[in-house]
PDB file of N, CA and C in Angstrom:
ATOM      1  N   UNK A   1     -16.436  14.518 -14.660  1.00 47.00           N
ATOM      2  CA  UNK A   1     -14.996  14.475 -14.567  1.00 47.00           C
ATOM      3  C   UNK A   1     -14.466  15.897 -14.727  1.00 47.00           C
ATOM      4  N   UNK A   2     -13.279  16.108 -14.075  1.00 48.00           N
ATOM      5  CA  UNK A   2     -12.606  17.319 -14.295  1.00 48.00           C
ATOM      6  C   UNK A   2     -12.093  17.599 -15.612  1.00 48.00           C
ATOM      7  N   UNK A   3     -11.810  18.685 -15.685  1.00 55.00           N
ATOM      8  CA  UNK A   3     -11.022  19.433 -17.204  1.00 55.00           C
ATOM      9  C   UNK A   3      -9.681  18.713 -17.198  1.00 55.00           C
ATOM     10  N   UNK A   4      -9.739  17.966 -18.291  1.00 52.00           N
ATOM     11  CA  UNK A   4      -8.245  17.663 -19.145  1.00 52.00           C
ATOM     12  C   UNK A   4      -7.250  18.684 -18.852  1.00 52.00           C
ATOM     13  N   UNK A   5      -5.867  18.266 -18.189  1.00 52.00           N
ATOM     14  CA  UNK A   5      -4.900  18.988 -18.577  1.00 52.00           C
ATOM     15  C   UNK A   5      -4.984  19.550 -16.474  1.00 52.00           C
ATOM     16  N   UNK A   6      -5.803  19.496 -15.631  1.00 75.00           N
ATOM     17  CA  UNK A   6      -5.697  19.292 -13.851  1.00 75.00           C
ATOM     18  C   UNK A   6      -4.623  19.040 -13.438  1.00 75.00           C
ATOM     19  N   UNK A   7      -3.752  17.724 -13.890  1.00 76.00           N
ATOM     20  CA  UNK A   7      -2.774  16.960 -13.451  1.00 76.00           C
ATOM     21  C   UNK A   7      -2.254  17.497 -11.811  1.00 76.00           C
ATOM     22  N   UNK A   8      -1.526  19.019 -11.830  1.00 86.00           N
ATOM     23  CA  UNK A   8      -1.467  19.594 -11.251  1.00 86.00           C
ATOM     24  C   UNK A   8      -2.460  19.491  -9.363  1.00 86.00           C
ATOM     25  N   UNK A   9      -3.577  20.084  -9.966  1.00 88.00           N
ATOM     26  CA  UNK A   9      -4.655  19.362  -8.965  1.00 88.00           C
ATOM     27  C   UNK A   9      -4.677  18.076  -8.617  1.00 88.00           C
ATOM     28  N   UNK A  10      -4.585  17.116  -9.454  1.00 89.00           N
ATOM     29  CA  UNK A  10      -5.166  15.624  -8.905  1.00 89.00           C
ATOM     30  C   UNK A  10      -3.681  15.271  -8.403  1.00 89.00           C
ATOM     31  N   UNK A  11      -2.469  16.238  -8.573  1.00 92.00           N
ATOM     32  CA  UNK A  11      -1.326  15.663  -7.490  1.00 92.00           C
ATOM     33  C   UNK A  11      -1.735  16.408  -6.182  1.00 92.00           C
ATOM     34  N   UNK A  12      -2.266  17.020  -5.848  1.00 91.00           N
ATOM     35  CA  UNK A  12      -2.628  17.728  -4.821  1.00 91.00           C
ATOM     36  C   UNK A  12      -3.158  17.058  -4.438  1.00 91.00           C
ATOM     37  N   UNK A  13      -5.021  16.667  -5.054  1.00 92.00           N
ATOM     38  CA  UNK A  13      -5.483  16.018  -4.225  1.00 92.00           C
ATOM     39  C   UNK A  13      -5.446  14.339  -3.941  1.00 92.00           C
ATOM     40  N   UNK A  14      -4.548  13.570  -4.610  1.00 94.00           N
ATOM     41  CA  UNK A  14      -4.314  12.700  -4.234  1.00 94.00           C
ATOM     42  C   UNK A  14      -3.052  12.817  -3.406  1.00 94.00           C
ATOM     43  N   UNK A  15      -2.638  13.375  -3.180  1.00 94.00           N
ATOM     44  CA  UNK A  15      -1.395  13.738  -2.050  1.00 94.00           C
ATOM     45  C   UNK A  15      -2.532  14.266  -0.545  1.00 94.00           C
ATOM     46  N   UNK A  16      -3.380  15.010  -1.025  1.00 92.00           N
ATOM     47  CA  UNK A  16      -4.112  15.474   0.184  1.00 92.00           C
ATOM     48  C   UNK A  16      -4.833  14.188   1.099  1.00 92.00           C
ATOM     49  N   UNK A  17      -5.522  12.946  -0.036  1.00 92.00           N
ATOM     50  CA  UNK A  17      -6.261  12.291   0.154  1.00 92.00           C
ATOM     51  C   UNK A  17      -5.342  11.258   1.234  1.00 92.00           C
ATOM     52  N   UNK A  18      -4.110  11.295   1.056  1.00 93.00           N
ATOM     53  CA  UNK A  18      -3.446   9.998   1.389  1.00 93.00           C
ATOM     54  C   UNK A  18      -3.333  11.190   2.503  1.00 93.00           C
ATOM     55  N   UNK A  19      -2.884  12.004   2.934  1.00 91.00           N
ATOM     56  CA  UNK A  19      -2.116  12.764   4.090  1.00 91.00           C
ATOM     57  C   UNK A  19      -3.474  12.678   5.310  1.00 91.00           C
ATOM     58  N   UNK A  20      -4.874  12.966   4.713  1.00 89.00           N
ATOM     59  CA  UNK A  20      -6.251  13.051   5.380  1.00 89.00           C
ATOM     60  C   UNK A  20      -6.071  11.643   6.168  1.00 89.00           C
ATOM     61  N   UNK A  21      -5.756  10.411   5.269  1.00 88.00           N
ATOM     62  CA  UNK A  21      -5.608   8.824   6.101  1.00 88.00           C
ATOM     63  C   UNK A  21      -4.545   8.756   6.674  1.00 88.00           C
ATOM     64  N   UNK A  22      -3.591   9.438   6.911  1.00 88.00           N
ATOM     65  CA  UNK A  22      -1.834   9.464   7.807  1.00 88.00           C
ATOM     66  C   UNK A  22      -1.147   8.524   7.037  1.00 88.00           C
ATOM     67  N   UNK A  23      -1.079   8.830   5.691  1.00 92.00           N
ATOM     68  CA  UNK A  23      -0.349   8.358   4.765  1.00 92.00           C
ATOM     69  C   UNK A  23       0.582   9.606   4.058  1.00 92.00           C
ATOM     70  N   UNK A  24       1.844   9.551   3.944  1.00 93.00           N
ATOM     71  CA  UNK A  24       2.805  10.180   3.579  1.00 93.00           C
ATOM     72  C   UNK A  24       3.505   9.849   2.189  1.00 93.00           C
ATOM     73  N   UNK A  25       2.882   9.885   0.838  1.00 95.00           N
ATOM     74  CA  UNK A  25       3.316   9.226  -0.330  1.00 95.00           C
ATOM     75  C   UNK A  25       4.894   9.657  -1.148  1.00 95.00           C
ATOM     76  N   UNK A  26       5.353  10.671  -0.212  1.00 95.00           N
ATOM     77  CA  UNK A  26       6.699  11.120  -0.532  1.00 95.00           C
ATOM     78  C   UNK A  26       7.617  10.244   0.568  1.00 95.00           C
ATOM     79  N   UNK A  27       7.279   9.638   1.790  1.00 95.00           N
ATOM     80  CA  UNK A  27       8.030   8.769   2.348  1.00 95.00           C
ATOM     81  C   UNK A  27       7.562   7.156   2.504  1.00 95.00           C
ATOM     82  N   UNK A  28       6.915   7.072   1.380  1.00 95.00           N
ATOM     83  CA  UNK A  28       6.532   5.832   1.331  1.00 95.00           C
ATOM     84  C   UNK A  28       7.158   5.201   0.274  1.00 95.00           C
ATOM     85  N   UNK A  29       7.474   6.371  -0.718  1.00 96.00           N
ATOM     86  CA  UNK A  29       8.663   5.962  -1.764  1.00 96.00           C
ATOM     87  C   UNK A  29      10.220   6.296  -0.971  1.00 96.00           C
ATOM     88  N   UNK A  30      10.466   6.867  -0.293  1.00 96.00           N
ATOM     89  CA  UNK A  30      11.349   6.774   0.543  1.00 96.00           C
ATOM     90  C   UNK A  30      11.875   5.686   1.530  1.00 96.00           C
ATOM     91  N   UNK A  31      11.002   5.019   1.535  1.00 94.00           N
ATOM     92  CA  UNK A  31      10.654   3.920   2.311  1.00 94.00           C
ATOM     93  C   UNK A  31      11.142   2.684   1.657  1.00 94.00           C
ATOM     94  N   UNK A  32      10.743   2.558   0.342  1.00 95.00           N
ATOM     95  CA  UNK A  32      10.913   1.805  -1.007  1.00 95.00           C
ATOM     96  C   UNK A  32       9.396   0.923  -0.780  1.00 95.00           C
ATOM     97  N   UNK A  33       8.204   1.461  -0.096  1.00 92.00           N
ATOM     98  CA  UNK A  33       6.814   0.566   0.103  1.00 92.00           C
ATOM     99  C   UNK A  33       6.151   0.996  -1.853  1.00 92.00           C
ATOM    100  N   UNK A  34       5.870   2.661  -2.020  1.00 95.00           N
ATOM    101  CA  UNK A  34       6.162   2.249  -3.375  1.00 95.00           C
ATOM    102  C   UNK A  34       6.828   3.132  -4.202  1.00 95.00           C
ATOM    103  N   UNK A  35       7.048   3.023  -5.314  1.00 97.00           N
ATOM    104  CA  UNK A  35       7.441   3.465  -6.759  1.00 97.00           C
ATOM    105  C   UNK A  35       7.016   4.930  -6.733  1.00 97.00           C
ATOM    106  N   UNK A  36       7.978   5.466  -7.260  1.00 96.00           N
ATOM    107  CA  UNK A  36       7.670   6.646  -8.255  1.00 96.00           C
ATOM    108  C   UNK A  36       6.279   6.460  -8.867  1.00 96.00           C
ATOM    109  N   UNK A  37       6.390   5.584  -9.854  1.00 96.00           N
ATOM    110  CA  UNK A  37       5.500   5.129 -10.863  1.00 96.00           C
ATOM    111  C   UNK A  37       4.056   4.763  -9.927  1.00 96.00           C
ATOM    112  N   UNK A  38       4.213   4.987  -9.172  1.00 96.00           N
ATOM    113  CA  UNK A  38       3.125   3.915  -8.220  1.00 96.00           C
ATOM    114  C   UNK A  38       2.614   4.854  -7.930  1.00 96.00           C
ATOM    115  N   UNK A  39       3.056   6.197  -7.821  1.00 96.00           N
ATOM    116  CA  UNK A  39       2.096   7.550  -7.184  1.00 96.00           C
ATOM    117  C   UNK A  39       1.587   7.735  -8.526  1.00 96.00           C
ATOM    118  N   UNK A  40       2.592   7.914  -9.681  1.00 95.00           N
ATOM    119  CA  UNK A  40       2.352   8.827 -10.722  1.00 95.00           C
ATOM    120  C   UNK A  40       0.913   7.787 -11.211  1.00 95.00           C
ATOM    121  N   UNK A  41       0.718   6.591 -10.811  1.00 95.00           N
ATOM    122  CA  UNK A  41      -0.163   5.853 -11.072  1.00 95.00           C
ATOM    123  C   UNK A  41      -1.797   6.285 -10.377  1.00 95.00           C
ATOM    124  N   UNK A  42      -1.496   6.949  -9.779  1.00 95.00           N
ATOM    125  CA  UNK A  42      -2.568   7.291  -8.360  1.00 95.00           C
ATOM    126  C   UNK A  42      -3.056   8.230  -8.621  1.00 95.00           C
ATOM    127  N   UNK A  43      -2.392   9.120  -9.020  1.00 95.00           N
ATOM    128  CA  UNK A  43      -2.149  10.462  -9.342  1.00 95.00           C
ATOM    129  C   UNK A  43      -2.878  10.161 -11.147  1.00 95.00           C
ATOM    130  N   UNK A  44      -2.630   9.739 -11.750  1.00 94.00           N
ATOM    131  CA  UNK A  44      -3.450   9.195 -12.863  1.00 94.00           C
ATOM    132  C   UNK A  44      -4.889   8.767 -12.533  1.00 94.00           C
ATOM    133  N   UNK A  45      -5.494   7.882 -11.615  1.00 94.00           N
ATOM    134  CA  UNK A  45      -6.427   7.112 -11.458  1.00 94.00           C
ATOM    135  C   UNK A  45      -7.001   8.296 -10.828  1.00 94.00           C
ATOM    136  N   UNK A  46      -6.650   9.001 -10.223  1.00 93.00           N
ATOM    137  CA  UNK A  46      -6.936  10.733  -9.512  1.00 93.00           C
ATOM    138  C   UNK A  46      -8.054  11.812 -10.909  1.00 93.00           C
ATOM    139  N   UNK A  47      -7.110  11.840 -11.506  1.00 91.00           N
ATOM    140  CA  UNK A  47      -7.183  12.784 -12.827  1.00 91.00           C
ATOM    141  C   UNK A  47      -8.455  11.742 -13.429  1.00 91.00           C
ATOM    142  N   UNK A  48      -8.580  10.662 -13.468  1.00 92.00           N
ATOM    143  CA  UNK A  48      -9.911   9.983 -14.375  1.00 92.00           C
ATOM    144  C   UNK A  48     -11.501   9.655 -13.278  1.00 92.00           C
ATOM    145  N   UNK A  49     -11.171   9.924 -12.621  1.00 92.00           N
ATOM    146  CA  UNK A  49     -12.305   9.588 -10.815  1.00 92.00           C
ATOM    147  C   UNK A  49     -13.046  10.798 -11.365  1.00 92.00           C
ATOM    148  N   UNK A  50     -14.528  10.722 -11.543  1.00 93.00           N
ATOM    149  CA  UNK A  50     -15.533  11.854 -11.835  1.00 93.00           C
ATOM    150  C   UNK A  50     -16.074  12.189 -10.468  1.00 93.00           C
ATOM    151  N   UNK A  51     -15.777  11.928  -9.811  1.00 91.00           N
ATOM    152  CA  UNK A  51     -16.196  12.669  -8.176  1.00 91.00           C
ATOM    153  C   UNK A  51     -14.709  13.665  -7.713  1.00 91.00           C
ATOM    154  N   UNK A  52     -14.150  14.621  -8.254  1.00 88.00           N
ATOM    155  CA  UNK A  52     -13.779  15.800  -8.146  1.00 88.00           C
ATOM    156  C   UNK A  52     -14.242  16.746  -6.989  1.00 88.00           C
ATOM    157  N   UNK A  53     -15.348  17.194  -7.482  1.00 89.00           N
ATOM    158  CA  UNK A  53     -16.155  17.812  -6.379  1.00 89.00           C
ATOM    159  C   UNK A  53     -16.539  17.242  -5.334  1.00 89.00           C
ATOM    160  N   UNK A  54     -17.055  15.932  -5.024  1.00 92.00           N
ATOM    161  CA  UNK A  54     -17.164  15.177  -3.753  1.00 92.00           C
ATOM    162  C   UNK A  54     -15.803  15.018  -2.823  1.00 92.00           C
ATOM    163  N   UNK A  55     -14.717  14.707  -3.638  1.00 90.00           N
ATOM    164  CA  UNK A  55     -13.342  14.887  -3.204  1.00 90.00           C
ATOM    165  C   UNK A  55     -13.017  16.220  -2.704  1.00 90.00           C
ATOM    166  N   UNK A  56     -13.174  17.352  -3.201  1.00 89.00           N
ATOM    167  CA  UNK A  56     -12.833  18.538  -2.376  1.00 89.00           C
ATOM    168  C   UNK A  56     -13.645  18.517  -1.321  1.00 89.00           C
ATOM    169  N   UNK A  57     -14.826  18.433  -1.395  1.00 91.00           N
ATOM    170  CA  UNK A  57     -15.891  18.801  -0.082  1.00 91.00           C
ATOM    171  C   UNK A  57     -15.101  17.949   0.800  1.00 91.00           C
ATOM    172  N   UNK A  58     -14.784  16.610   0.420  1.00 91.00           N
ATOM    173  CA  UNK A  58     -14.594  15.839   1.735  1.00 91.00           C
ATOM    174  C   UNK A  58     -12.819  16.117   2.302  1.00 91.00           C
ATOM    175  N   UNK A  59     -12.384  16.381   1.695  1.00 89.00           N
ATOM    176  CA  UNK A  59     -11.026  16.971   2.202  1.00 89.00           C
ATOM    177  C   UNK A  59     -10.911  18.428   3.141  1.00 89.00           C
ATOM    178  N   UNK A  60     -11.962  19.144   2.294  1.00 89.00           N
ATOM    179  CA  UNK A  60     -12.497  20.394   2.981  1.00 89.00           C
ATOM    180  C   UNK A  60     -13.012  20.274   4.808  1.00 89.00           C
ATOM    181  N   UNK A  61     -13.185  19.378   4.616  1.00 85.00           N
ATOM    182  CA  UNK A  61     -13.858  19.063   5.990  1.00 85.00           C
ATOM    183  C   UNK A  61     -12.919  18.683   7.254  1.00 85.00           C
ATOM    184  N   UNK A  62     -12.868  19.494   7.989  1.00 67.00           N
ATOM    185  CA  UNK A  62     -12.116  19.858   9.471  1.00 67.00           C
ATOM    186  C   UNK A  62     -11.584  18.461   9.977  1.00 67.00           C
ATOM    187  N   UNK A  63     -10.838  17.857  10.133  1.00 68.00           N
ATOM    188  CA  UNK A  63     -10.781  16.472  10.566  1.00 68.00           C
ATOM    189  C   UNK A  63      -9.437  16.013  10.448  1.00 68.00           C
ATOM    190  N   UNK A  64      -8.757  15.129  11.626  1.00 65.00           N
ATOM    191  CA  UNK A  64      -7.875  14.900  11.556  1.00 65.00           C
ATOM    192  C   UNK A  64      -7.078  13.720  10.358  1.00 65.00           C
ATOM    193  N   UNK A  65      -5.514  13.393  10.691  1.00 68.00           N
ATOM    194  CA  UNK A  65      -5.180  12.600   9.228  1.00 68.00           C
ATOM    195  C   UNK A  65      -4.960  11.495   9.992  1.00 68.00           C
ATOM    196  N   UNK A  66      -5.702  10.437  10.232  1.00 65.00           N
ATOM    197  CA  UNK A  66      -6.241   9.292  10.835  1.00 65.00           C
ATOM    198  C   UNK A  66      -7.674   8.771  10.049  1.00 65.00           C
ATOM    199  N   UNK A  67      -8.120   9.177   8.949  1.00 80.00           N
ATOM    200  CA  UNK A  67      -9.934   9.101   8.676  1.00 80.00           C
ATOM    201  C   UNK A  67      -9.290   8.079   7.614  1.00 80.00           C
ATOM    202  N   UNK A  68     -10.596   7.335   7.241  1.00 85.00           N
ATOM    203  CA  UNK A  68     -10.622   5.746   6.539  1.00 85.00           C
ATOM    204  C   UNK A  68     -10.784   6.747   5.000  1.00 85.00           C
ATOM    205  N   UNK A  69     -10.416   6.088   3.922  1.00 88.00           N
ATOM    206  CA  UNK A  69     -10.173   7.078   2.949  1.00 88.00           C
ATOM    207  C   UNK A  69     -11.964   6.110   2.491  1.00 88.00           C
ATOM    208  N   UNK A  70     -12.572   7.224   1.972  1.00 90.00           N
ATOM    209  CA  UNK A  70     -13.887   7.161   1.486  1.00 90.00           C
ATOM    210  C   UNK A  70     -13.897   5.969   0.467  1.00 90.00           C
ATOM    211  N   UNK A  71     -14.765   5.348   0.658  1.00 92.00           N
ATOM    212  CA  UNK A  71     -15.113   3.795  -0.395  1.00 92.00           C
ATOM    213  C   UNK A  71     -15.169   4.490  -2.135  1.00 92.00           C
ATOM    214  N   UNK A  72     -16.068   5.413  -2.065  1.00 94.00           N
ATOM    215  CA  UNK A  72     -16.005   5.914  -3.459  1.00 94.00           C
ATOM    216  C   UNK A  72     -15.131   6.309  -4.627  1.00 94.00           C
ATOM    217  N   UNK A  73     -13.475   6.684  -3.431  1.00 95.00           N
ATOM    218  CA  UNK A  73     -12.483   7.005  -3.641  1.00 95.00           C
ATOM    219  C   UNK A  73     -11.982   5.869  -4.610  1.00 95.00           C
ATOM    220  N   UNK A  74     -10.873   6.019  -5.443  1.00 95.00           N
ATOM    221  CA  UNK A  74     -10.457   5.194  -6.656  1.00 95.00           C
ATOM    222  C   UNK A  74      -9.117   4.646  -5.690  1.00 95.00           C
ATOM    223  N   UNK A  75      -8.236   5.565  -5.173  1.00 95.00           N
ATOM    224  CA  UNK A  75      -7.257   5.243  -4.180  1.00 95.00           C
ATOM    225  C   UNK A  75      -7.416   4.442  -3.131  1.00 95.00           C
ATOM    226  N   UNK A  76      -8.483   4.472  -2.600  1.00 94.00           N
ATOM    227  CA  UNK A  76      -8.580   4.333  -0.940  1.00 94.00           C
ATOM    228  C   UNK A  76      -8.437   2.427  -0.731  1.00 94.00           C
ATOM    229  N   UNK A  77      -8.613   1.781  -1.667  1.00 94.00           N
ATOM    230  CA  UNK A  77      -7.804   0.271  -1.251  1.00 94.00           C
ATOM    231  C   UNK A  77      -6.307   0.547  -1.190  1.00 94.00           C
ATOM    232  N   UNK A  78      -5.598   1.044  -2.054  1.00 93.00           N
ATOM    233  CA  UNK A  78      -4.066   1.301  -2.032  1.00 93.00           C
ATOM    234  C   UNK A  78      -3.860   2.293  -0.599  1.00 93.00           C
ATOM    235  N   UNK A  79      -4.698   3.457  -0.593  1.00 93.00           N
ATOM    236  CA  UNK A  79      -4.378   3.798   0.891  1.00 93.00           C
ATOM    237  C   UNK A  79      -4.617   3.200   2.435  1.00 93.00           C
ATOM    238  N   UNK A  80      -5.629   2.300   1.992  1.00 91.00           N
ATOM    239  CA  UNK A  80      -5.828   1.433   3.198  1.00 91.00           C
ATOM    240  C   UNK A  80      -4.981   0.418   3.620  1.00 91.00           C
ATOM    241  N   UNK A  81      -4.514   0.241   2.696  1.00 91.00           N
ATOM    242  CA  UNK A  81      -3.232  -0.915   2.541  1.00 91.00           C
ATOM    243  C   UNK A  81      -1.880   0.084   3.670  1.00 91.00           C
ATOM    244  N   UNK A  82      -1.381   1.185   3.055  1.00 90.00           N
ATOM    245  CA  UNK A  82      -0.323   1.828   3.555  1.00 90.00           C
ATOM    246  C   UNK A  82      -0.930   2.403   4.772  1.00 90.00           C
ATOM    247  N   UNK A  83      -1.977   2.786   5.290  1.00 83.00           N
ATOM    248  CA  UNK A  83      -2.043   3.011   6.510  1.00 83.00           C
ATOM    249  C   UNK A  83      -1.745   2.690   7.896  1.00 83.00           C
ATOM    250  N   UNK A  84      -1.064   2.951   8.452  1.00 73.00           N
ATOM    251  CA  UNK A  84      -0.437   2.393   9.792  1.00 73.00           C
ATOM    252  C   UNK A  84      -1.056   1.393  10.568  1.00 73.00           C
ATOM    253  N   UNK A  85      -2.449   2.243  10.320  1.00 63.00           N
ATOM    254  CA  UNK A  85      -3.557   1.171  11.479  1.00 63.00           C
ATOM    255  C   UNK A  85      -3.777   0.077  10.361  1.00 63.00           C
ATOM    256  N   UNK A  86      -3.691  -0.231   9.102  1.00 49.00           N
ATOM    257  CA  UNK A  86      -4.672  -1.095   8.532  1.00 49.00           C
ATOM    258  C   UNK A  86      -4.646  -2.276   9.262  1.00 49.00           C
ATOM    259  N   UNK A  87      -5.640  -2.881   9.635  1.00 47.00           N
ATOM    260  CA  UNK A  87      -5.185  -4.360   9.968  1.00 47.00           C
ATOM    261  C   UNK A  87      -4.707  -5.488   9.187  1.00 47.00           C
ATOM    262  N   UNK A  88      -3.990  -6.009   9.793  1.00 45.00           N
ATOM    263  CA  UNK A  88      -2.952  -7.354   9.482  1.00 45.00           C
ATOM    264  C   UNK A  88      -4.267  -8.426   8.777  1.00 45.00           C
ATOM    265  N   UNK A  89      -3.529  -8.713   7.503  1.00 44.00           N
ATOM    266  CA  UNK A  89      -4.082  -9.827   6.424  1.00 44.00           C
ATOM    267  C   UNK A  89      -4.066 -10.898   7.305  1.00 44.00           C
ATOM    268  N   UNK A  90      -5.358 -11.642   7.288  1.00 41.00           N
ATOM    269  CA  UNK A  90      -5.187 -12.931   7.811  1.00 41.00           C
ATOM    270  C   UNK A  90      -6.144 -13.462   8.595  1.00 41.00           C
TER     271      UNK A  90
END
């Protein structure tokens, strides 16, 4: 796990992570899809995820913001959900 006290970072990279899947988490609360609290929640679950370093490499990597957010990821059900393409429940 990363150093206590990141916060900073894990808003980055959970802002990065959602932008990599064509997710926009500043107009998704704009939207009213979710909460303030609902990032700052993400953004929490961000800061406790011990794959840090697997997370940069894979953000690092050249690729458009359309990509399925990585299974390992702590986010990536909540981002799969807000993704444009996700497919329809049912």
């Amino acid at each position: 796990m990363d150093k206590p006290g990141g916060f900073s970072k894990h808003f980055w990279r959970s802002h990065g992570m959602a932008r990599a899947c064509g997710v926009r988490l500043s107009a998704e609360v704009a939207s009213g899809r979710l909460r303030h609290s609902d990032v700052a929640q993400m953004v929490a679950e961000c800061c406790l995820c011990p794959r840090g370093t697997r997370c940069a490499d894979w953000l690092a990597t050249d690729a458009p913001g359309n990509r399925v957010p990585p299974g390992w990821c702590p986010l990536a059900p909540r981002l799969t959900a807000l993704c444009p393409r996700a497919p329809a429940a049912g």
